[in-house]
PDB file of C-alpha atoms in Angstrom:
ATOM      1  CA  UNK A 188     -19.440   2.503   5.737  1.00  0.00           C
ATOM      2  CA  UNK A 189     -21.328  -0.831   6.572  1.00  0.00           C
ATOM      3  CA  UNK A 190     -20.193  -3.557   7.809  1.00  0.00           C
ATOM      4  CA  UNK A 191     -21.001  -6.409   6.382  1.00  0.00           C
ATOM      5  CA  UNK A 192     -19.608  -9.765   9.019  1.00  0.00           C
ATOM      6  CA  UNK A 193     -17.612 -10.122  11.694  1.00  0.00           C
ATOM      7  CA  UNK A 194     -15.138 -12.885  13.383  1.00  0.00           C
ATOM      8  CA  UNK A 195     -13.324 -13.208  16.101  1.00  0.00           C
ATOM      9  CA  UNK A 196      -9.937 -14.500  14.815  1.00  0.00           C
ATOM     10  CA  UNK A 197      -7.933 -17.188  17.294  1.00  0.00           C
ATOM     11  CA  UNK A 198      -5.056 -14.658  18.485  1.00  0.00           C
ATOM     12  CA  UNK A 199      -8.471 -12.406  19.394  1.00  0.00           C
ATOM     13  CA  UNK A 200      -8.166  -9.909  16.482  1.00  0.00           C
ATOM     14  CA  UNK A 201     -11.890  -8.628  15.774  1.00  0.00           C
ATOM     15  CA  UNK A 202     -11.470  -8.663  11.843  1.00  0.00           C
ATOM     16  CA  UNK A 203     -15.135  -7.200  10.234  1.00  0.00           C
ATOM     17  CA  UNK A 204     -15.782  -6.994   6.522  1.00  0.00           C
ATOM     18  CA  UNK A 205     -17.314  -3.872   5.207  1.00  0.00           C
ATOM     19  CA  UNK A 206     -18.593  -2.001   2.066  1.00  0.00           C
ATOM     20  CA  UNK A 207     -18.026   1.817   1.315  1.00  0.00           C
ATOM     21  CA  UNK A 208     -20.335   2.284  -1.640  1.00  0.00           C
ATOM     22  CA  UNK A 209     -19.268  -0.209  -4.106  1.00  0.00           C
ATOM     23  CA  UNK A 210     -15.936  -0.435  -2.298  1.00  0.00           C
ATOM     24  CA  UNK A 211     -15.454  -3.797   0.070  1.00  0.00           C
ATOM     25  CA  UNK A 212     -12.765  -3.726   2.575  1.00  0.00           C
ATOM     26  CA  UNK A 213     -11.353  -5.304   5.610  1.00  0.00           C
ATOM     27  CA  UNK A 214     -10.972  -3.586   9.676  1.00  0.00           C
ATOM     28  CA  UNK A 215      -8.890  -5.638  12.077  1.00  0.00           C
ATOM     29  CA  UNK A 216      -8.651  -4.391  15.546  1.00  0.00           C
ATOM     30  CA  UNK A 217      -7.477  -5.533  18.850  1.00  0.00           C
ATOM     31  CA  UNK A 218      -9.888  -7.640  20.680  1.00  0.00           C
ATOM     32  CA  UNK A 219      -9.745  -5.480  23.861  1.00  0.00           C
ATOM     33  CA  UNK A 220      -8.752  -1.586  23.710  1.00  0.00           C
ATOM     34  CA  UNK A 221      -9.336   0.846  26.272  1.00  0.00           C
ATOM     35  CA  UNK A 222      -8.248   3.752  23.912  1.00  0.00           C
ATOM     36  CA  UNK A 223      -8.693   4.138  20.131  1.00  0.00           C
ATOM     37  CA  UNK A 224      -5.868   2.470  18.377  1.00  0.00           C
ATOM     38  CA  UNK A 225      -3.638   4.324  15.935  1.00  0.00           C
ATOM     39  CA  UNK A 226      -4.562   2.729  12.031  1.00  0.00           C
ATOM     40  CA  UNK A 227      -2.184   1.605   9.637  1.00  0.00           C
ATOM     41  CA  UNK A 228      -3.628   1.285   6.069  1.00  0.00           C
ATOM     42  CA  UNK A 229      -3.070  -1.733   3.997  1.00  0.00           C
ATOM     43  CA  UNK A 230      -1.962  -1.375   0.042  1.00  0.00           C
ATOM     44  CA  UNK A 231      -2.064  -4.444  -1.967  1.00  0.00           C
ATOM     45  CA  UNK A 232      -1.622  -4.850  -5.439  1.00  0.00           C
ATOM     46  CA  UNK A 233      -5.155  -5.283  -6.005  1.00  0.00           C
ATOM     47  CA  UNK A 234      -7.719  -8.837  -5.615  1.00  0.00           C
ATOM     48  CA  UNK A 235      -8.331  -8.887  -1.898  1.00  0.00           C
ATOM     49  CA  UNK A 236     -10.092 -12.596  -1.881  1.00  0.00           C
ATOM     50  CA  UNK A 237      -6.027 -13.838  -3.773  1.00  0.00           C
ATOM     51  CA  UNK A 238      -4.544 -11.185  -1.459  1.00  0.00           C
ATOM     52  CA  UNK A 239      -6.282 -12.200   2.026  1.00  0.00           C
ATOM     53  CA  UNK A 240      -3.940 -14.438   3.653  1.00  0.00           C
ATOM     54  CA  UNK A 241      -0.233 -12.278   3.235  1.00  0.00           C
ATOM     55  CA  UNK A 242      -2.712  -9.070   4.117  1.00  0.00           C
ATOM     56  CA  UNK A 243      -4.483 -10.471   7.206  1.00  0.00           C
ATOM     57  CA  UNK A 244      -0.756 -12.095   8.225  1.00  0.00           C
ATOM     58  CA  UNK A 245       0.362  -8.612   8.472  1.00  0.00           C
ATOM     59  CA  UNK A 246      -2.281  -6.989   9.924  1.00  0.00           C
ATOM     60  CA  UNK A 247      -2.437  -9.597  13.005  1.00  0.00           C
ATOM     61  CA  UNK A 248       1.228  -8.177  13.237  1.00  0.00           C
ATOM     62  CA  UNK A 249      -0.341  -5.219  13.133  1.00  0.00           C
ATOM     63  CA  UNK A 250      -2.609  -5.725  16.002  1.00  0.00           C
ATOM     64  CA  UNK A 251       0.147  -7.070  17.902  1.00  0.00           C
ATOM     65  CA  UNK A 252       1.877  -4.332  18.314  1.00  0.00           C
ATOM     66  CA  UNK A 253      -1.390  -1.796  19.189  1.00  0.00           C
ATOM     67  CA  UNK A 254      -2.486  -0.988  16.017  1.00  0.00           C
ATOM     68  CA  UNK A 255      -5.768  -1.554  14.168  1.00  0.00           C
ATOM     69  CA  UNK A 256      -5.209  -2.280  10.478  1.00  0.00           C
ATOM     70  CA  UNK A 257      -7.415  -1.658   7.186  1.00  0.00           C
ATOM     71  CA  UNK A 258      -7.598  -2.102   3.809  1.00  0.00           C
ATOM     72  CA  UNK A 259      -9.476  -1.261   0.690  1.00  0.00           C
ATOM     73  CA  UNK A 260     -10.178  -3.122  -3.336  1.00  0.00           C
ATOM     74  CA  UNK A 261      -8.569  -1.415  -5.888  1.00  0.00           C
ATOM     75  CA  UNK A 262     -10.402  -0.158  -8.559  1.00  0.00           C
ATOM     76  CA  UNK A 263     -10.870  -2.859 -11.308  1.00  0.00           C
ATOM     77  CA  UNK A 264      -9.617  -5.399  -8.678  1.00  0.00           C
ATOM     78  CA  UNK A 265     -11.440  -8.732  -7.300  1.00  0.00           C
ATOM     79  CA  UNK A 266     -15.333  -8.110  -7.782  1.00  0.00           C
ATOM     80  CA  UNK A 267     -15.533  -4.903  -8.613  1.00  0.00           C
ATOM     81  CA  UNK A 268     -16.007  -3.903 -12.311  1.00  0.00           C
ATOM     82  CA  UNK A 269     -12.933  -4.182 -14.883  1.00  0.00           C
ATOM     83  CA  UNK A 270     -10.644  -1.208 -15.298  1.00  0.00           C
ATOM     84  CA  UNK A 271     -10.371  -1.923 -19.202  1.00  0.00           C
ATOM     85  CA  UNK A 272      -7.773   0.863 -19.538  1.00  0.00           C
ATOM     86  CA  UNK A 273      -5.911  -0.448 -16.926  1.00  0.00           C
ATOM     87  CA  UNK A 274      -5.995  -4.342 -18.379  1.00  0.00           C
ATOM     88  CA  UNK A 275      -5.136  -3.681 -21.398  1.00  0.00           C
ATOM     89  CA  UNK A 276      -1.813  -1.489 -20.735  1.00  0.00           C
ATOM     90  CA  UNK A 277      -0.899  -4.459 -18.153  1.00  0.00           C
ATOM     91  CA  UNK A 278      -0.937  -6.721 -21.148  1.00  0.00           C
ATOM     92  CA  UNK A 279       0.996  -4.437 -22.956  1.00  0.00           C
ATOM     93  CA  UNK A 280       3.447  -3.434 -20.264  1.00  0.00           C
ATOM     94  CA  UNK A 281       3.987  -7.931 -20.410  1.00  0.00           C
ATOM     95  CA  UNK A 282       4.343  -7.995 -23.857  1.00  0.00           C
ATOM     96  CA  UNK A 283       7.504  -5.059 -23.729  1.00  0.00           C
ATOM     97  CA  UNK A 284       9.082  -6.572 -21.071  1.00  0.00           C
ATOM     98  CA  UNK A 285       9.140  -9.650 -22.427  1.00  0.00           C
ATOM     99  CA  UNK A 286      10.577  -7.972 -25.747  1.00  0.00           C
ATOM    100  CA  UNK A 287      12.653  -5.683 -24.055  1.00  0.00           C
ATOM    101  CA  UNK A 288      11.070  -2.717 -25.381  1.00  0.00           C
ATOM    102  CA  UNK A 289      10.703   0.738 -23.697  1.00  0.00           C
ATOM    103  CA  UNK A 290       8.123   0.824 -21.552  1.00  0.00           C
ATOM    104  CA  UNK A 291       7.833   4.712 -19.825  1.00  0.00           C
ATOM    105  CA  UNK A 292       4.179   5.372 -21.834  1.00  0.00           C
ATOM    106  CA  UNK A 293       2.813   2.076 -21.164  1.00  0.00           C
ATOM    107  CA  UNK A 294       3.715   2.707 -17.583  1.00  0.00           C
ATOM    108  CA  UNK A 295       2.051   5.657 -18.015  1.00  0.00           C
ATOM    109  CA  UNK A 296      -1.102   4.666 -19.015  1.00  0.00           C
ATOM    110  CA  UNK A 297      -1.096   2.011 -16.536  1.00  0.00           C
ATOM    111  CA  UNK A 298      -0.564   3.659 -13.088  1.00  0.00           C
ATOM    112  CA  UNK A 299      -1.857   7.151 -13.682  1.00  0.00           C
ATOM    113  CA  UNK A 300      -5.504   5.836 -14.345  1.00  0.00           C
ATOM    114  CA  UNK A 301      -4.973   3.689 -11.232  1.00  0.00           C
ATOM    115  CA  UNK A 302      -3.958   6.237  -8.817  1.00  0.00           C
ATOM    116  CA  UNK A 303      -6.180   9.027  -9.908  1.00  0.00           C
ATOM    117  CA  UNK A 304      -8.998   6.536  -8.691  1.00  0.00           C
ATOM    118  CA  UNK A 305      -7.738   5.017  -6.300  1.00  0.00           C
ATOM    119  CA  UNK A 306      -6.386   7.796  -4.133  1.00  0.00           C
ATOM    120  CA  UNK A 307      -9.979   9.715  -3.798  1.00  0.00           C
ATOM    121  CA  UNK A 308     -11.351   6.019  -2.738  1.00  0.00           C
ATOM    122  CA  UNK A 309      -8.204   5.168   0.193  1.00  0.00           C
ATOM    123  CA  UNK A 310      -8.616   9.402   1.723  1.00  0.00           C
ATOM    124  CA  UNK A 311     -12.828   8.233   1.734  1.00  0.00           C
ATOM    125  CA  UNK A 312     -12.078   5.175   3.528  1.00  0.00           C
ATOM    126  CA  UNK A 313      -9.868   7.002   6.102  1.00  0.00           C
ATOM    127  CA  UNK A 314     -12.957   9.354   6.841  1.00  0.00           C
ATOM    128  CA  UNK A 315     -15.089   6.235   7.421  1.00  0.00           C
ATOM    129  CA  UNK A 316     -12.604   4.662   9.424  1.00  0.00           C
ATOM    130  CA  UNK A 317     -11.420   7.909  11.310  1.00  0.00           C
ATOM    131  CA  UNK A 318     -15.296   8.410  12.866  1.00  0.00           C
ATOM    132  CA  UNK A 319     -15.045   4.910  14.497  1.00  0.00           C
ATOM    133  CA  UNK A 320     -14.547   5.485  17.726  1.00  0.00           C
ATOM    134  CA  UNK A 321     -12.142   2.417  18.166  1.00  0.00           C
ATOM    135  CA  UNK A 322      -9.786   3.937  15.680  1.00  0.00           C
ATOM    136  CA  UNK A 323      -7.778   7.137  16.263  1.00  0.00           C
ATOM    137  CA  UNK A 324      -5.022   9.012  14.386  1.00  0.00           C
ATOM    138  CA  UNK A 325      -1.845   9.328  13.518  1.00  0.00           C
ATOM    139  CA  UNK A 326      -2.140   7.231   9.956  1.00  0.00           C
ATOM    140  CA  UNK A 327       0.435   5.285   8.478  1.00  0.00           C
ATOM    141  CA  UNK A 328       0.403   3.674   5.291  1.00  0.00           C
ATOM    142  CA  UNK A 329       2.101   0.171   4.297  1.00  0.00           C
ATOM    143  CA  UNK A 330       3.073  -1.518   0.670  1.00  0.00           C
ATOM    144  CA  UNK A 331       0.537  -1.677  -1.820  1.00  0.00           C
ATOM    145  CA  UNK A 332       1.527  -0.037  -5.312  1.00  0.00           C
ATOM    146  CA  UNK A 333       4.230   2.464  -4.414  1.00  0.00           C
ATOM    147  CA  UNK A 334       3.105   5.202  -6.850  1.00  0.00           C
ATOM    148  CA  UNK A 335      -0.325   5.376  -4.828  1.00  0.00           C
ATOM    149  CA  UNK A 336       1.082   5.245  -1.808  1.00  0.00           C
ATOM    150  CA  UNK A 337       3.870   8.238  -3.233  1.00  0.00           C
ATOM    151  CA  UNK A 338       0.609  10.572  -4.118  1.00  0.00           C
ATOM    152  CA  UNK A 339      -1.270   9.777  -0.861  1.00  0.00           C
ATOM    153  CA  UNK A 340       1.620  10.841   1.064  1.00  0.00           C
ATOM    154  CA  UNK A 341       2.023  14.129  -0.943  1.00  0.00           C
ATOM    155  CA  UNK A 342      -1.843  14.897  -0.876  1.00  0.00           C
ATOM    156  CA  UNK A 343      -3.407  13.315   2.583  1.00  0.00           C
ATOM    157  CA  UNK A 344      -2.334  15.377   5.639  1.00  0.00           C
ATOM    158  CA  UNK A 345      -3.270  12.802   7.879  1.00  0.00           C
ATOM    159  CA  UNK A 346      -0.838   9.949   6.560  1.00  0.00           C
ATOM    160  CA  UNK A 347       2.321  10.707   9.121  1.00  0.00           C
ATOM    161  CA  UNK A 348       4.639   8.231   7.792  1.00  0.00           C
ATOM    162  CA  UNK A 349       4.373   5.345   4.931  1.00  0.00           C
ATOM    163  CA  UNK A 350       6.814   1.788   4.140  1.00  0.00           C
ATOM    164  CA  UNK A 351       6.647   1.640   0.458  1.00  0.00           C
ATOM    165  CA  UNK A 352       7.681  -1.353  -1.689  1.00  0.00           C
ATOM    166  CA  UNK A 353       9.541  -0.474  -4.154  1.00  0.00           C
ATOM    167  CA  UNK A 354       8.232  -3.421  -6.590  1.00  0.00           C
ATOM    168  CA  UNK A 355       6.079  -1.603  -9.060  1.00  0.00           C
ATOM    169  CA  UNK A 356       6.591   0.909 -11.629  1.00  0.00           C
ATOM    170  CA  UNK A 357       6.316   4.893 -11.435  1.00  0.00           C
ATOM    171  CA  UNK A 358       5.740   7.299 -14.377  1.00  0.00           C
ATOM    172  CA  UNK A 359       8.820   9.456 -14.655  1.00  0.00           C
ATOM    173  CA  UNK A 360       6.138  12.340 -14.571  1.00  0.00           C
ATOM    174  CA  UNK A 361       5.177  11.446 -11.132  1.00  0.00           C
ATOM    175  CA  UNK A 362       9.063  11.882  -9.968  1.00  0.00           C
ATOM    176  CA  UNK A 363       8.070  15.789  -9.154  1.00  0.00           C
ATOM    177  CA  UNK A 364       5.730  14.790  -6.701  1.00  0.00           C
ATOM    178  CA  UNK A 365       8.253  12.258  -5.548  1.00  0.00           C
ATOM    179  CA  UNK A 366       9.940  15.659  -4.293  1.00  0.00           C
ATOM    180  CA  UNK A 367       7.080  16.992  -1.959  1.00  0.00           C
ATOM    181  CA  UNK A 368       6.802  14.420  -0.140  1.00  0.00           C
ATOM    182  CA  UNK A 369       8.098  15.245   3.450  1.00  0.00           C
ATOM    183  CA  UNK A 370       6.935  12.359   5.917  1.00  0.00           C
ATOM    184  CA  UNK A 371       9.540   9.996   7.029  1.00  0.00           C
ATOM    185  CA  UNK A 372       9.832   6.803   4.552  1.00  0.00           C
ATOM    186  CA  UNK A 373      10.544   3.218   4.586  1.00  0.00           C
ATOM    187  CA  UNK A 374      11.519   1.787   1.483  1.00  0.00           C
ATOM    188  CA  UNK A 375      11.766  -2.012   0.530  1.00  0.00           C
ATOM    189  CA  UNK A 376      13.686  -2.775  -2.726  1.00  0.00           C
ATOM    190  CA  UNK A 377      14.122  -6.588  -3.902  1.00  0.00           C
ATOM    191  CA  UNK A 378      17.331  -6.843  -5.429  1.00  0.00           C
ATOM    192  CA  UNK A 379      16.697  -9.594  -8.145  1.00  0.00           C
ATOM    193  CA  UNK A 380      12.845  -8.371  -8.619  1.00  0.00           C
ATOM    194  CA  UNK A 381      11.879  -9.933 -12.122  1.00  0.00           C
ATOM    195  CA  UNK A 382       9.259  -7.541 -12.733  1.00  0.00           C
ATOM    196  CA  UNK A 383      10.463  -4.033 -11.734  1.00  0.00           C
ATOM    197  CA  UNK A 384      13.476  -1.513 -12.735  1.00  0.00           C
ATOM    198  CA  UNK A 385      16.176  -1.391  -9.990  1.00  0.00           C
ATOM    199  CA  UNK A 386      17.762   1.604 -11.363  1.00  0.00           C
ATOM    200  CA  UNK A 387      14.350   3.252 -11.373  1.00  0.00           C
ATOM    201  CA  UNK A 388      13.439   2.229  -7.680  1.00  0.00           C
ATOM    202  CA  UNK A 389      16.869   3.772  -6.383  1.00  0.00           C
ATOM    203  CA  UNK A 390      16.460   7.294  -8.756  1.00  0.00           C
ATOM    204  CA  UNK A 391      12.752   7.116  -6.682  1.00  0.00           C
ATOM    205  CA  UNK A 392      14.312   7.219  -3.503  1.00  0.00           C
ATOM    206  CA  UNK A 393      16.735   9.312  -4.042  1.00  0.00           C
ATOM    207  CA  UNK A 394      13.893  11.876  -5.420  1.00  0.00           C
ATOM    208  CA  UNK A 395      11.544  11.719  -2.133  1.00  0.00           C
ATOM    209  CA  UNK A 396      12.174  15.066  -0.367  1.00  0.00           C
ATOM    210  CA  UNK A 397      11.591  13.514   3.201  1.00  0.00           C
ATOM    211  CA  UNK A 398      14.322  14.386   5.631  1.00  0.00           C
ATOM    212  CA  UNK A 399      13.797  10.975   7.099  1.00  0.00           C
ATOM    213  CA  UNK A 400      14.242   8.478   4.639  1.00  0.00           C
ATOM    214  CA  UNK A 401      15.331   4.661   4.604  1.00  0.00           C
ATOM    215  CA  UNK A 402      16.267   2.386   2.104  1.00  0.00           C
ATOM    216  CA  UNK A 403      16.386  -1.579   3.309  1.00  0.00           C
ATOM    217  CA  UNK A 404      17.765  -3.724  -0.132  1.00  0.00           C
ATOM    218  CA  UNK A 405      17.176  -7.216   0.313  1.00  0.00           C
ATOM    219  CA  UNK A 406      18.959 -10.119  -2.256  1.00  0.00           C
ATOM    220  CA  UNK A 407      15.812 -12.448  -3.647  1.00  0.00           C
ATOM    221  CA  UNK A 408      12.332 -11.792  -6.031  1.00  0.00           C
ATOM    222  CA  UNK A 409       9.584  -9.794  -5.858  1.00  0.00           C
ATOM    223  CA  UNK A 410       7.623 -11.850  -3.508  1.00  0.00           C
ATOM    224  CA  UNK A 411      10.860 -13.142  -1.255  1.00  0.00           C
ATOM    225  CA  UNK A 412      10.593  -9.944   1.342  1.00  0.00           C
ATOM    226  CA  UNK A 413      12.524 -11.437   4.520  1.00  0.00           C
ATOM    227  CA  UNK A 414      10.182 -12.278   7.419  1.00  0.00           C
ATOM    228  CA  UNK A 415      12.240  -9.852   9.582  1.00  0.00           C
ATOM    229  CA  UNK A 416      11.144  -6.730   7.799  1.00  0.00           C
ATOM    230  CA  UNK A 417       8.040  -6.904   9.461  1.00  0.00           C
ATOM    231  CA  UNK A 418       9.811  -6.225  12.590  1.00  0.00           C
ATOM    232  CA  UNK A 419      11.379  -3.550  11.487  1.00  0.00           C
ATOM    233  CA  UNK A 420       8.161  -2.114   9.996  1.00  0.00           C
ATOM    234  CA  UNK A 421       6.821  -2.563  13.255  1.00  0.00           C
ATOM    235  CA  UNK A 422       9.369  -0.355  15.148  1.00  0.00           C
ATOM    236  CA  UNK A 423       9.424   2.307  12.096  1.00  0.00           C
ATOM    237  CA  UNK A 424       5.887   2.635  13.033  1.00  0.00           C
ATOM    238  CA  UNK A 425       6.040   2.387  16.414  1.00  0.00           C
ATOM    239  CA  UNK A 426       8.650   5.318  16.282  1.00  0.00           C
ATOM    240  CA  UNK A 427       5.883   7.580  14.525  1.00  0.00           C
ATOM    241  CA  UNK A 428       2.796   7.005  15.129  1.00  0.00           C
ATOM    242  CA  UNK A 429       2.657   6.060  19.028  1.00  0.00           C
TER     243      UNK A 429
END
């Protein structure tokens, strides 16, 4: 990990850009700490520079509360090369919907060549960001596209709860793993979300094999998540990881 700058933002929240190989990301930390902060990872849906001001809005709440935030590109996302796979089944997945054709292998060959990069590159940042001295453990893991944040809770050890938003698609073949996971959830659902399957978000949920599981359905779009559920993220975390 290098970093690459470093402000001081006005509510004192140290944010520093960084690279991890070709990977840039984003550490936001408290401006004073006399212990290492427990980290809560970032998801997005992928263009950090388009993404920056909802992501460093909720990682000053973050802060707030006594936790250092982070995030990481997605493959194929802002700067970094094009996922040409990936592109091309998003077109495709645009054209069904608009059709109202079926859409499970497009899905498919959408997410599945996401996550299966992705993941390796989010458990790499965590060892970067674990050896900082500043940052200590437990993990949690916020938003972002659900079905990485589904496989990172079934495969990273170190991720001790995760609020998922239930606004992209999953592959009906990842609805196994869906089952092993075990950590406690938070789940956001948008009711009236144009661009995801309702039905499909509440057969998810009901598939995760965590004891501890919450649903929180909220009327309005995709990008109309009430201001208020970042309170209640706060305290889910708060519960868990302090």
């Amino acid at each position: 990990m290098r970093f690459t700058s470093e402000q001081r933002l006005d509510d004192g929240v140290l944010e520093r850009k960084f690279t991890l190989g070709e990977i840039p990301g984003i550490l936001w930390t408290p401006g004073s700490q006399s212990a290492p902060a427990p980290l809560i990872l970032l998801g997005h849906p992928g263009g950090l520079h388009r993404m920056y001001p909802r992501l460093v809005a909720r990682a000053r709440h973050s802060v707030a509360e006594g936790f250092a935030a982070a995030t990481i590109e997605l493959p194929g996302g802002g700067d970094r090369p094009r996922f040409a796979a990936v592109e091309e089944a998003r077109a495709d997945l645009l054209r069904a919907l608009e059709a109202g054709e079926p859409v499970d292998e497009i899905v498919d060959r959408l997410v599945l060549p996401l996550v299966e990069k992705a993941v390796p590159e989010w458990r790499a940042a965590l060892d970067a960001l674990l050896s900082l001295p500043e940052i200590g453990g437990p993990v949690g893991y916020a938003g972002g596209v659900i079905a990485i944040g589904l496989r990172l809770a079934v495969v990273e050890p170190r991720i001790s709860a995760a609020l998922l938003f239930a606004g992209s698609f999953v592959p009906r073949t990842m609805f196994e793993e869906a089952r092993q996971v075990t950590i406690p959830l938070l789940v956001l659902l948008q009711w009236d979300d144009e661009g995801n399957d309702r039905q499909l978000a509440l057969d998810l949920f009901d598939a995760f094999g965590s004891k501890e599981k919450t649903l929180h359905a909220n009327m309005g779009g995709h990008t109309g998540v009430p201001q208020f559920e970042g309170d209640d993220g706060s305290r889910f975390f708060a519960r868990h990881l302090k």
